[in-house]
Coordinates of C-alpha atoms in Angstrom, one line a residue:
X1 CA 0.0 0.0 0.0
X2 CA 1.3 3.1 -1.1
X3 CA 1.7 6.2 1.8
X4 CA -0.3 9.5 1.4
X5 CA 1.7 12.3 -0.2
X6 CA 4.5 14.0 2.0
X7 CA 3.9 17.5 2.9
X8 CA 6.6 18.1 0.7
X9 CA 4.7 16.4 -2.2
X10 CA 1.1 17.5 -1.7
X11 CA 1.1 20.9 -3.1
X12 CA 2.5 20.0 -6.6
X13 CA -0.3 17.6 -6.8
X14 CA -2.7 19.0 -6.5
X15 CA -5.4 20.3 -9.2
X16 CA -5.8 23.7 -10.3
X17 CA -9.8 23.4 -9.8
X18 CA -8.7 22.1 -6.0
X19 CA -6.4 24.6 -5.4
X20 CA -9.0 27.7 -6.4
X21 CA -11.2 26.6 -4.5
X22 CA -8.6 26.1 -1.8
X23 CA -7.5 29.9 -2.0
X24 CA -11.0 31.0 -2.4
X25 CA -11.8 29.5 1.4
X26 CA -8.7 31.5 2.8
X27 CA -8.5 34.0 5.0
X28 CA -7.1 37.2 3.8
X29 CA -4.1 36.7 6.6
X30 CA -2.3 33.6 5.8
X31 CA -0.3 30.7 8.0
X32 CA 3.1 29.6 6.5
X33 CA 1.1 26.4 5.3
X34 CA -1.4 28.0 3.5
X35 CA 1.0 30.6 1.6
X36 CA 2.7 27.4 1.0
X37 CA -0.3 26.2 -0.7
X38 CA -0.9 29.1 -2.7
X39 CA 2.4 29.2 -3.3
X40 CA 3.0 25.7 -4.5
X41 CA 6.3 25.5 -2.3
X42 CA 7.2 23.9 0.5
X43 CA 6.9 26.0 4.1
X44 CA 10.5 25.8 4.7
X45 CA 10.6 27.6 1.2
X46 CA 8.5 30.1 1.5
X47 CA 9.5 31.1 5.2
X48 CA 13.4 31.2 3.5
X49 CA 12.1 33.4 1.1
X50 CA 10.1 35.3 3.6
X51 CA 13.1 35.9 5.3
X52 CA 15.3 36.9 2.3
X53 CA 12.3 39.6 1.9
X54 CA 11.3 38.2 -1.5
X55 CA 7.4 37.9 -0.2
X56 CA 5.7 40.7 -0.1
X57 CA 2.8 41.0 2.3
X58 CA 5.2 38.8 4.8
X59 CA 5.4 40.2 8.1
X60 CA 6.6 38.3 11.2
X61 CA 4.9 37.5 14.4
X62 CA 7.2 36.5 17.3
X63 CA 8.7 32.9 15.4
X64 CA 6.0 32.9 13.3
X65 CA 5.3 34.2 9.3
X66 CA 1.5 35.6 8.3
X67 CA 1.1 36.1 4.7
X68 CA -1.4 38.8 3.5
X69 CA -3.5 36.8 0.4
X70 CA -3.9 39.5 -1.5
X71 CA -0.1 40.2 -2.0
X72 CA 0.5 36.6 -2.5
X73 CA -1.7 36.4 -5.5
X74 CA -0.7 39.7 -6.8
X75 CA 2.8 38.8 -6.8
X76 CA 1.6 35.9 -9.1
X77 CA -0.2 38.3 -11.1
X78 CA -3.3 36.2 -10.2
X79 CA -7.0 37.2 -8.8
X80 CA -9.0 36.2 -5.6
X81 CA -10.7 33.3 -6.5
X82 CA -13.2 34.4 -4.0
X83 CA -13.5 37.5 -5.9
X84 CA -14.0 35.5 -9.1
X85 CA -16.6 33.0 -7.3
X86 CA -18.6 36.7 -6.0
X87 CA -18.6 38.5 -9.2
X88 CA -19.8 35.6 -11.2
X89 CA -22.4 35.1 -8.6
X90 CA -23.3 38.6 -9.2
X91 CA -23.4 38.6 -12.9
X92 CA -25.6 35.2 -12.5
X93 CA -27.9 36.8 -10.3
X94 CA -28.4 40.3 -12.4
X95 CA -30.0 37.7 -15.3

């Protein structure tokens, strides 16, 4: 029997439809985890990079990294799925 995916795997695999819908259920302040998950890296990646001070929107906490959403996505040159899901919702709902 094979084991589940490693956190170091489980990002890479997973679907772009999962990982919308992933983002789009995120708070606007992010964990290290879940920037990792937008991010498709691995947290010890993105807090290295966090640290280097190529995140922006990273700002640290005592020992611990929050992510603003918004700036991670921009820096990918990517919308809030959430804002996606509302407008189409919107557009829907006007017809």
């Amino acid at each position: 029997m094979s084991e589940p995916p490693s956190e170091e795997q489980a990002p890479e695999q997973m679907t772009a439809q999962r990982w919308r819908a992933a983002v789009a259920a995120m708070p606007p302040l992010l964990k290290t985890s879940e920037a990792a998950l937008v991010l498709r890296m691995t947290e010890r990646t993105v807090q290295r990079l966090a640290g280097e001070g190529h995140i922006s929107g990273a700002s640290r906490l005592g020992k611990e990294w929050r992510f603003s959403k918004t700036d991670l996505l921009a820096q990918l040159g990517i919308r809030d799925p959430a804002e996606e899901e509302f407008r189409e919702q919107g557009e829907a709902g006007e017809q």
